[in-house]
PDB file of C-alpha atoms and ligand atoms in Angstrom:
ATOM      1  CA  UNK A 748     -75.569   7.639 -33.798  1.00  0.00           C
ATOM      2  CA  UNK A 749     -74.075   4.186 -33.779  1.00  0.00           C
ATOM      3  CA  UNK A 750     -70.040   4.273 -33.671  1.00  0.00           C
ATOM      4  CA  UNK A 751     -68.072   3.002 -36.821  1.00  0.00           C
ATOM      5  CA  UNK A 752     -65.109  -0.108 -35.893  1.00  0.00           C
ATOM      6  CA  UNK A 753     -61.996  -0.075 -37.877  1.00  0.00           C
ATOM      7  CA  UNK A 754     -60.548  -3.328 -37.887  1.00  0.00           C
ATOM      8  CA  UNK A 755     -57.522  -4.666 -39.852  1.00  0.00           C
ATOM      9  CA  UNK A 756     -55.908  -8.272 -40.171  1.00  0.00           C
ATOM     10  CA  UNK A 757     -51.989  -8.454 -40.877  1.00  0.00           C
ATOM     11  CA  UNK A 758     -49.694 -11.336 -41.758  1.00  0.00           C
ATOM     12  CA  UNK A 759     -47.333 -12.651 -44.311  1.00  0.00           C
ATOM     13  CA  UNK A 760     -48.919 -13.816 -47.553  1.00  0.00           C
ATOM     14  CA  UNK A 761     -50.986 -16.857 -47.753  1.00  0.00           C
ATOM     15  CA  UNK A 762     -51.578 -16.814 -43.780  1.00  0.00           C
ATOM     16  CA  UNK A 763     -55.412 -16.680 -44.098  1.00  0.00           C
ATOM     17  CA  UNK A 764     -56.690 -13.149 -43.992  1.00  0.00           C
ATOM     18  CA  UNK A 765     -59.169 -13.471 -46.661  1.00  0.00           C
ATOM     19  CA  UNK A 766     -60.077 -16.760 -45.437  1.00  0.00           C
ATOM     20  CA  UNK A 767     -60.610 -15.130 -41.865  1.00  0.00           C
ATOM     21  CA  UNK A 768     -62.348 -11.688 -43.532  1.00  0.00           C
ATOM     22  CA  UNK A 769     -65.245 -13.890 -45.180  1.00  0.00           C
ATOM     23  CA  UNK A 770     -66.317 -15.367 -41.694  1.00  0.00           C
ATOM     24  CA  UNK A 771     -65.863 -11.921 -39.674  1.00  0.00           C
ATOM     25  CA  UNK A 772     -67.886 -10.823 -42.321  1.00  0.00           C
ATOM     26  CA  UNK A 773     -70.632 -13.471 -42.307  1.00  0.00           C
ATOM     27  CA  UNK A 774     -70.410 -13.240 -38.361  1.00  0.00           C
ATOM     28  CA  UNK A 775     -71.005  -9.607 -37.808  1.00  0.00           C
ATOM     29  CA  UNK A 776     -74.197  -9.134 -40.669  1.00  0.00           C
ATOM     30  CA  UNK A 777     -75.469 -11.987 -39.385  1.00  0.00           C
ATOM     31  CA  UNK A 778     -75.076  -9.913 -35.938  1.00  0.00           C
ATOM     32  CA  UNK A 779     -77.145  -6.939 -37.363  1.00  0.00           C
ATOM     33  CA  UNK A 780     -73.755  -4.651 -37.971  1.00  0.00           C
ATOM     34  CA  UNK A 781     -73.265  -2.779 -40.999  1.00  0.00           C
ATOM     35  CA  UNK A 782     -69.606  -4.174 -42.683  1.00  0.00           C
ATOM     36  CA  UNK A 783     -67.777  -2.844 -45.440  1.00  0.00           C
ATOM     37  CA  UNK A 784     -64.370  -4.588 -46.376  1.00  0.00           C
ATOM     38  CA  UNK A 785     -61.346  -3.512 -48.612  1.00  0.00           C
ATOM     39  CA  UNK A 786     -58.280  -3.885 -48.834  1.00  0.00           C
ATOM     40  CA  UNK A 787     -54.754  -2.407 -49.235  1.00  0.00           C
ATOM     41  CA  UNK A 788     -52.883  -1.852 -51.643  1.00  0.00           C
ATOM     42  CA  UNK A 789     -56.053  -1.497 -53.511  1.00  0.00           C
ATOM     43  CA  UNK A 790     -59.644  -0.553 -52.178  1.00  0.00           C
ATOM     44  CA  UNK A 791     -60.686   2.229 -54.699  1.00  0.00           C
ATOM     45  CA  UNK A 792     -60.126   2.856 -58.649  1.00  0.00           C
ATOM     46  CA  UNK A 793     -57.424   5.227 -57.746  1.00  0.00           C
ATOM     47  CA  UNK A 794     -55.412   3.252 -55.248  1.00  0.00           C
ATOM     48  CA  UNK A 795     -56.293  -0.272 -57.764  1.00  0.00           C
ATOM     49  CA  UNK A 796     -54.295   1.570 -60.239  1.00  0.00           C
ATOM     50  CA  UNK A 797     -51.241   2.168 -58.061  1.00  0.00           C
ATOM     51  CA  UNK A 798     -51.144  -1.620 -56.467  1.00  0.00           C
ATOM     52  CA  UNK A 799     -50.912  -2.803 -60.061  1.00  0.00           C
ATOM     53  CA  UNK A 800     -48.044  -0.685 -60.709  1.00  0.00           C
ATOM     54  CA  UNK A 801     -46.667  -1.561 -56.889  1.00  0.00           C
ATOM     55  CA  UNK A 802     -46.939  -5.595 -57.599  1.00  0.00           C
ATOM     56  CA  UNK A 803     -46.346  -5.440 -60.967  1.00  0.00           C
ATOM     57  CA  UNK A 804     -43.653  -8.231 -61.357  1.00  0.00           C
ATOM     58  CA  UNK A 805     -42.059  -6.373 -64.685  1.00  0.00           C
ATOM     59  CA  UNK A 806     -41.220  -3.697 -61.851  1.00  0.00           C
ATOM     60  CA  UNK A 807     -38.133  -5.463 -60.164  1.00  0.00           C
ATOM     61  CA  UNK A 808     -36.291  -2.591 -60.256  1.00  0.00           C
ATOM     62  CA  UNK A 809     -38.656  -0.549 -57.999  1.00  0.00           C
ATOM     63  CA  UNK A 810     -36.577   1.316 -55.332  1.00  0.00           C
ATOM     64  CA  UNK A 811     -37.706   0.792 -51.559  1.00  0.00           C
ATOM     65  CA  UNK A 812     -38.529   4.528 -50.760  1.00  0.00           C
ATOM     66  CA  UNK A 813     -40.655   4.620 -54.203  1.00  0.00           C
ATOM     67  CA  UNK A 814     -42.385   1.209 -52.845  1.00  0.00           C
ATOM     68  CA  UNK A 815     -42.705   3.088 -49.653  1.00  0.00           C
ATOM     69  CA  UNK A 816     -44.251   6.302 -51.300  1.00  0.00           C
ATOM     70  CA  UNK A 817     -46.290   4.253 -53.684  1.00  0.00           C
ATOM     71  CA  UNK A 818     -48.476   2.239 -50.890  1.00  0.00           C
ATOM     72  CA  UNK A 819     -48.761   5.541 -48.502  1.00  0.00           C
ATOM     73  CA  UNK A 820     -49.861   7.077 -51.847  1.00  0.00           C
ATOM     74  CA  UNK A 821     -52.497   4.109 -52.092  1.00  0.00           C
ATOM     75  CA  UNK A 822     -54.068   4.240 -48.629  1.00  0.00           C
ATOM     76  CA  UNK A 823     -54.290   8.114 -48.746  1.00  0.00           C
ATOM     77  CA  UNK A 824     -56.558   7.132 -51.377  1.00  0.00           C
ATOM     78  CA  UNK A 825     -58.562   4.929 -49.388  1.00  0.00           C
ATOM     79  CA  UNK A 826     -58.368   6.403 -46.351  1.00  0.00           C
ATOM     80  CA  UNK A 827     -60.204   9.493 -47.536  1.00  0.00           C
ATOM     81  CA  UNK A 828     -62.144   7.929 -50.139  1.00  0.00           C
ATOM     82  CA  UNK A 829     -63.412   5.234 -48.132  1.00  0.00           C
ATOM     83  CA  UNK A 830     -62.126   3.688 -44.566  1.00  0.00           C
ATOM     84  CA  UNK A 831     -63.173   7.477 -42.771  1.00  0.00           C
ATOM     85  CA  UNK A 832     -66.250   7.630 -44.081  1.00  0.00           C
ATOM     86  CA  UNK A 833     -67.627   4.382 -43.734  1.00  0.00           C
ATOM     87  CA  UNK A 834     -66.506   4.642 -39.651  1.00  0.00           C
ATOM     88  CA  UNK A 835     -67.922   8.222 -39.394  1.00  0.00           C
ATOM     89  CA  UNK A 836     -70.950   6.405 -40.831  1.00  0.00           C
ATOM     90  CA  UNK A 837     -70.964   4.171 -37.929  1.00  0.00           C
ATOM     91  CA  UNK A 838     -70.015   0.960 -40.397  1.00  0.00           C
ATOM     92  CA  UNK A 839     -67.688  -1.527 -39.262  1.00  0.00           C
ATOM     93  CA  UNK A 840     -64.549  -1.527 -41.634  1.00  0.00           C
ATOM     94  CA  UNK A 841     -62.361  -4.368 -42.180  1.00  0.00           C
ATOM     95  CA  UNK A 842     -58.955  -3.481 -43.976  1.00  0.00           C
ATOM     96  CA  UNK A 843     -56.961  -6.381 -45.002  1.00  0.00           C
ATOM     97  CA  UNK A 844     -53.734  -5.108 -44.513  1.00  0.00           C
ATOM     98  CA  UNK A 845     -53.363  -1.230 -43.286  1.00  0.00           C
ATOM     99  CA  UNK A 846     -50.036   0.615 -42.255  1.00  0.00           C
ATOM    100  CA  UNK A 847     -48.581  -2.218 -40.167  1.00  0.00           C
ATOM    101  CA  UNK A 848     -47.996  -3.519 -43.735  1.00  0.00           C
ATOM    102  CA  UNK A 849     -45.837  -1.120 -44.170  1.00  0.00           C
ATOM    103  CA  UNK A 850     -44.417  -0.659 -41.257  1.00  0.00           C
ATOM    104  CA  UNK A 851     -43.397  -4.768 -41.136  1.00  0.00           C
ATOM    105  CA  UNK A 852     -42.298  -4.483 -45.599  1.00  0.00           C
ATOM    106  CA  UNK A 853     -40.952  -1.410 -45.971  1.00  0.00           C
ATOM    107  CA  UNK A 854     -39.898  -0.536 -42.184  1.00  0.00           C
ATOM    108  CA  UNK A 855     -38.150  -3.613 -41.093  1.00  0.00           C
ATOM    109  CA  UNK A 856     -38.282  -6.407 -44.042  1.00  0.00           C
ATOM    110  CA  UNK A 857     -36.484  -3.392 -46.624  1.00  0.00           C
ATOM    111  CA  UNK A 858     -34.801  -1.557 -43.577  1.00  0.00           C
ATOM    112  CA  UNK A 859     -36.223   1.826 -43.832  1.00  0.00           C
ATOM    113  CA  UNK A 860     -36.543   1.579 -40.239  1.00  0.00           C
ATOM    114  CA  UNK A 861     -40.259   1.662 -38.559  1.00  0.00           C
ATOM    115  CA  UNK A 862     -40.364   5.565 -37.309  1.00  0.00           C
ATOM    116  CA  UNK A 863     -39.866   6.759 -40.874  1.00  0.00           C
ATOM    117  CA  UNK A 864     -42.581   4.412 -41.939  1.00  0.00           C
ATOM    118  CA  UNK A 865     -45.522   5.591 -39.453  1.00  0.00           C
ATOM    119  CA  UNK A 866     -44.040   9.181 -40.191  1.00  0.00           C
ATOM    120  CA  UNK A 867     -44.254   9.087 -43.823  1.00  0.00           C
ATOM    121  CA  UNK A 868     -47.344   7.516 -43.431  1.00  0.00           C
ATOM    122  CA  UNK A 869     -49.044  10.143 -40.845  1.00  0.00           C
ATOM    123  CA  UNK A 870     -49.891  12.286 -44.071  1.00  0.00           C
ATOM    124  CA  UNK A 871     -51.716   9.265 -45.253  1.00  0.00           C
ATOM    125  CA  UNK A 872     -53.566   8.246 -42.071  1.00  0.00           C
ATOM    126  CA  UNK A 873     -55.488  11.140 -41.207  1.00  0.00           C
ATOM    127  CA  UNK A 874     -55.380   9.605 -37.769  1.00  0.00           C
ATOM    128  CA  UNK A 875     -57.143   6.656 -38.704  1.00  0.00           C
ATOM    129  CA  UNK A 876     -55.660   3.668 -36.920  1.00  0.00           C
ATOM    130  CA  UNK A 877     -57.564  -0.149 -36.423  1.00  0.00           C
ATOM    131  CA  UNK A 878     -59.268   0.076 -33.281  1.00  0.00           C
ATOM    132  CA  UNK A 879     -57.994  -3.772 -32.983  1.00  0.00           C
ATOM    133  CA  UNK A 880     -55.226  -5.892 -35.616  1.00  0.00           C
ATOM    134  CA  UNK A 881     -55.731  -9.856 -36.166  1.00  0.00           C
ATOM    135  CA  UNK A 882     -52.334 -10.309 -36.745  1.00  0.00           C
ATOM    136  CA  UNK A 883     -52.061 -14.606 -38.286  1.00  0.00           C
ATOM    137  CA  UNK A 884     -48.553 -15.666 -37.449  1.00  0.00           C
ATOM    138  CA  UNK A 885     -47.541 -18.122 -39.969  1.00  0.00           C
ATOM    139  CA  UNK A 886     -43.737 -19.530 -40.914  1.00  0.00           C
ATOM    140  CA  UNK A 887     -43.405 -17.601 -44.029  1.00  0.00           C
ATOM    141  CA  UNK A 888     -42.477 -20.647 -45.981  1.00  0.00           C
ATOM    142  CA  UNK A 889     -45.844 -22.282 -45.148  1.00  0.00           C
ATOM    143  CA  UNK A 890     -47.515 -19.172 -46.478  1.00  0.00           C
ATOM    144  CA  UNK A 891     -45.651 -19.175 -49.814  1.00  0.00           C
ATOM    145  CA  UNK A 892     -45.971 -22.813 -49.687  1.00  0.00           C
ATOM    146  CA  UNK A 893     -50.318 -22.341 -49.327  1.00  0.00           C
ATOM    147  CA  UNK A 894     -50.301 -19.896 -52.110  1.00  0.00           C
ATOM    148  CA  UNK A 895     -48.208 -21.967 -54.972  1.00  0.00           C
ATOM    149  CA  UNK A 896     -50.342 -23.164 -57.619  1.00  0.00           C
ATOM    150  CA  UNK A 897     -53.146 -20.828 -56.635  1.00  0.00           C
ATOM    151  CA  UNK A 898     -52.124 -17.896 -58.939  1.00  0.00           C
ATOM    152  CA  UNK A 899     -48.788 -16.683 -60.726  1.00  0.00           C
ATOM    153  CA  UNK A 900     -46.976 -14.920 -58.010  1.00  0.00           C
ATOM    154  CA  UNK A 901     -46.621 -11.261 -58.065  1.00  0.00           C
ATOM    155  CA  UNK A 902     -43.332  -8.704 -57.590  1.00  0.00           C
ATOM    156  CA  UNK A 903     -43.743  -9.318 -53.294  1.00  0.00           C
ATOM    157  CA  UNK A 904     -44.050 -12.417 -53.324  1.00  0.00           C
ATOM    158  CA  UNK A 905     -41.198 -13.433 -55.192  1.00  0.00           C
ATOM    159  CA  UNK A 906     -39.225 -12.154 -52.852  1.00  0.00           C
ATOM    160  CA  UNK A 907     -36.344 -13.869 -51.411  1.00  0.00           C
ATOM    161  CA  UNK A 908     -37.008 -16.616 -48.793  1.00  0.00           C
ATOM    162  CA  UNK A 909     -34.770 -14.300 -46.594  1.00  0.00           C
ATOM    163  CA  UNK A 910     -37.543 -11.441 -46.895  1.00  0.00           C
ATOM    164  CA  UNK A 911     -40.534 -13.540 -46.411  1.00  0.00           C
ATOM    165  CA  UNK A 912     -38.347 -14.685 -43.246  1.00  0.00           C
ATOM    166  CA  UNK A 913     -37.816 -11.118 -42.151  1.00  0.00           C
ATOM    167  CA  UNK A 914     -41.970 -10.139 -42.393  1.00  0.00           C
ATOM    168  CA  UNK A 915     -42.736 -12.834 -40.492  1.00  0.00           C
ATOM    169  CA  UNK A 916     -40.348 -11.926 -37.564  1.00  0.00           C
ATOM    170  CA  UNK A 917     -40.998  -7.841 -37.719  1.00  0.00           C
ATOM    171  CA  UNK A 918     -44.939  -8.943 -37.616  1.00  0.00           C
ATOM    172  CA  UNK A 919     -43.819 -10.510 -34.391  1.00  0.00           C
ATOM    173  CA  UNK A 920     -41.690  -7.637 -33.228  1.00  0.00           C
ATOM    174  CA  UNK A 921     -44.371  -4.931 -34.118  1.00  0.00           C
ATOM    175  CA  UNK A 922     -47.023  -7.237 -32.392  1.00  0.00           C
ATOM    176  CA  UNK A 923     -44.495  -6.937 -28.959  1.00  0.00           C
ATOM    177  CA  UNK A 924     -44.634  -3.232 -29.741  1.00  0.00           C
ATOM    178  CA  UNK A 925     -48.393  -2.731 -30.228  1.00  0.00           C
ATOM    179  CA  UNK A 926     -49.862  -5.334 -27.568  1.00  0.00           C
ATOM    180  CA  UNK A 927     -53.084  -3.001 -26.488  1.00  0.00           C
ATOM    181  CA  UNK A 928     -53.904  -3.632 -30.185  1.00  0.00           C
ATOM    182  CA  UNK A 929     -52.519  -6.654 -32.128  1.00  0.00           C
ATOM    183  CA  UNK A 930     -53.962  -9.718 -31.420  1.00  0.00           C
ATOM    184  CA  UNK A 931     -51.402 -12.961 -32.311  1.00  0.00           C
ATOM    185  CA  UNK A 932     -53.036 -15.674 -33.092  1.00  0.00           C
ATOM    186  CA  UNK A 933     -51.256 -19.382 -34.473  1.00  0.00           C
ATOM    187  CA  UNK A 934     -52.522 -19.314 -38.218  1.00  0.00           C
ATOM    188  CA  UNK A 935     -51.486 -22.871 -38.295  1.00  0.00           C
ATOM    189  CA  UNK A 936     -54.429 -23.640 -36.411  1.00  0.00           C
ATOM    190  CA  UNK A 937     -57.661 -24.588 -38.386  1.00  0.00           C
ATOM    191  CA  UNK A 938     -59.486 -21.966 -39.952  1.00  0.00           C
ATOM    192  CA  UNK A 939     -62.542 -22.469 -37.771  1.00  0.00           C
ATOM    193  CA  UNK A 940     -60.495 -22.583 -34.846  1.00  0.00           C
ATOM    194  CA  UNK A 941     -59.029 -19.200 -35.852  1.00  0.00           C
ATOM    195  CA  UNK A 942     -62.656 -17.896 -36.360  1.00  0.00           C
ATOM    196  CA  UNK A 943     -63.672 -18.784 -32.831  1.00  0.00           C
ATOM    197  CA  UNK A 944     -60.838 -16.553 -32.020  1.00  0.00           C
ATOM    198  CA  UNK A 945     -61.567 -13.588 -33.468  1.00  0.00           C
ATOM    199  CA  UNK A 946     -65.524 -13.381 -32.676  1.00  0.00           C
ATOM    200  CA  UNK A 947     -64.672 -14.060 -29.036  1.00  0.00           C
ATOM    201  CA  UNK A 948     -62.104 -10.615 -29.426  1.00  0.00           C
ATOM    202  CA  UNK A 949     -65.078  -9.009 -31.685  1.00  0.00           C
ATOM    203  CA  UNK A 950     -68.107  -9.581 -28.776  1.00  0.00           C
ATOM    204  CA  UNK A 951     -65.779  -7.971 -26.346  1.00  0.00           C
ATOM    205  CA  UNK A 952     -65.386  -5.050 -29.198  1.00  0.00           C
ATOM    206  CA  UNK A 953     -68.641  -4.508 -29.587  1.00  0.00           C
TER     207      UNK A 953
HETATM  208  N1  ATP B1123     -56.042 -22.013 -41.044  1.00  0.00           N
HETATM  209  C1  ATP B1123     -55.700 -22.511 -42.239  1.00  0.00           C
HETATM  210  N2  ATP B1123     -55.065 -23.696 -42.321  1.00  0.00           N
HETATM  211  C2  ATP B1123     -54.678 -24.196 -43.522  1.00  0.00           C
HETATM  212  N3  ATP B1123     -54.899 -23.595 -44.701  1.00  0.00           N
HETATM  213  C3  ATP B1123     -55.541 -22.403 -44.681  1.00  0.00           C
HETATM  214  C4  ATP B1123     -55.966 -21.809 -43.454  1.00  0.00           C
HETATM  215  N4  ATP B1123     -56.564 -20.621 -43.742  1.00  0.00           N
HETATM  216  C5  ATP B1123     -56.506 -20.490 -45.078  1.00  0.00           C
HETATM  217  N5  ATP B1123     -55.901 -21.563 -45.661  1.00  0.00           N
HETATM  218  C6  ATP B1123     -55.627 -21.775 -47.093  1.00  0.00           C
HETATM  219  O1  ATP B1123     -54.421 -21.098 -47.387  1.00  0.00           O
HETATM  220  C7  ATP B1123     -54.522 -20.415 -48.636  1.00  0.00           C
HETATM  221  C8  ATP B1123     -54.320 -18.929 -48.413  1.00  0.00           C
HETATM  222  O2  ATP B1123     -55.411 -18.429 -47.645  1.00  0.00           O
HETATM  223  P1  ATP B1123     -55.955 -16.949 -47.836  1.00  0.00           P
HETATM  224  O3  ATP B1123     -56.129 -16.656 -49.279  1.00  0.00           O
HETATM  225  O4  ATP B1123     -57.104 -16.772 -46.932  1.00  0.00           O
HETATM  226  O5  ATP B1123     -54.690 -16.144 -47.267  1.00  0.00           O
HETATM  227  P2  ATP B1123     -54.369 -14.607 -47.454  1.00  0.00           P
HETATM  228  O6  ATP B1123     -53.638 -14.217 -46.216  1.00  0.00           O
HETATM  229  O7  ATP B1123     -55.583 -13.861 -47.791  1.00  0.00           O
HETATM  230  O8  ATP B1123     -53.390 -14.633 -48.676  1.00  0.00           O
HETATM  231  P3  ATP B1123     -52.960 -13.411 -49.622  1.00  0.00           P
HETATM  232  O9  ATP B1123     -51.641 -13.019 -49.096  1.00  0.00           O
HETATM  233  O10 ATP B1123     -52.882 -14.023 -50.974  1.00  0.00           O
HETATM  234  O11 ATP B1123     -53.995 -12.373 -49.568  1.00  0.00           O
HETATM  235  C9  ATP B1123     -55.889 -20.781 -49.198  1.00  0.00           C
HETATM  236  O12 ATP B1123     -55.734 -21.892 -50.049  1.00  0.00           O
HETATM  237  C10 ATP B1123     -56.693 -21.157 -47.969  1.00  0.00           C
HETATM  238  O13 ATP B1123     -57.716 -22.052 -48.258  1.00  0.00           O
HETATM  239 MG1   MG B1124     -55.957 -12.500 -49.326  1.00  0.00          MG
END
């Protein structure tokens, strides 16, 4: 049986993941693979539900262990719903965002401290982790700064500056951590440029 790919991209908002999913996807069907994409929080009905409550921007008062709870809660959801069996159908899954999401918000951006992160999320993962992690490193003020006048920003990304400061450097830290898996790459680059990137990692993948 062919062997299912779990794949996620990671950044700070606006950095170009959805830009970058649409050619990976494009790339790999026109390559004969089978792709399925989602993403986090979100992905199925269930999990929808929670990420509205999660960036819900009437929900300032949220505490940081209930945000914590509430995304693990979401990609328990789609980890059994959908990521494991699309991979143990031999698809190739692309996640936009996954755990290192959390690990980079909640972990170092809130403070909760990485360790408890992966641990609280263990119950969610049910050992699913990306096989690789596009990680676009972006200033997060360019990011914020791509996204204005798209759409009315939600509870995350009104943040402070000084958050949106602190995921950009704990993507960077948790990269340093990871290296067998995270890929850096300059998101300031052109998006094309960014593309080449990625299929070259994806042929050696494959
Ligand atoms: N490499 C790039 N250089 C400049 N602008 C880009 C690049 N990639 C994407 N953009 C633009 O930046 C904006 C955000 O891109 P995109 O929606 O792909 O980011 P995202 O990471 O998916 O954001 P979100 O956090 O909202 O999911 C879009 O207007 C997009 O056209
Ligand atoms: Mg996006």
């Amino acid at each position: 049986m062919k062997q299912g790919l779990f794949i996620s991209l990671e950044g700070p908002d606006g950095c170009g993941k959805s830009t970058q999913i649409t050619f990976m996807e494009q790339y790999l069907k026109q390559e004969g693979y089978e792709v399925v994409v989602t993403r986090e929080p979100g992905g199925t009905d269930i999990s929808e539900q929670i990420r509205k409550v999660i960036l819900d921007k009437d929900n300032m008062a949220m505490g940081d262990t209930t945000e914590l709870l509430l995304y693990a809660a979401a990609r328990a959801q789609l980890v059994s719903e959908f990521i494991k069996p699309a991979v143990d159908a031999g698809k190739v899954v692309i996640c936009d965002r996954f755990v290192d999401s959390s690990a980079v918000y909640q972990g170092i951006a809130r403070g909760l401290g990485i360790d408890m992160v992966y641990a609280v999320n263990s119950y969610a993962l049910q050992g699913m982790m990306p096989k690789r992690t596009f990680l676009l490193d972006l200033p997060a003020q360019e990011g914020i700064k791509r996204k204005r006048g798209q759409h009315e920003l939600d509870r995350m990304e009104l943040q402070k500056a000084e958050f949106h400061e602190k995921v950009a450097q704990g993507y960077r830290t948790l990269a340093a951590m990871h290296k067998e898996r995270i890929v850096i790459i300059d998101a300031m680059k052109p998006a094309d440029e960014i593309a080449a990137i990625i299929r070259e990692e994806l042929q050696d993948l494959l």
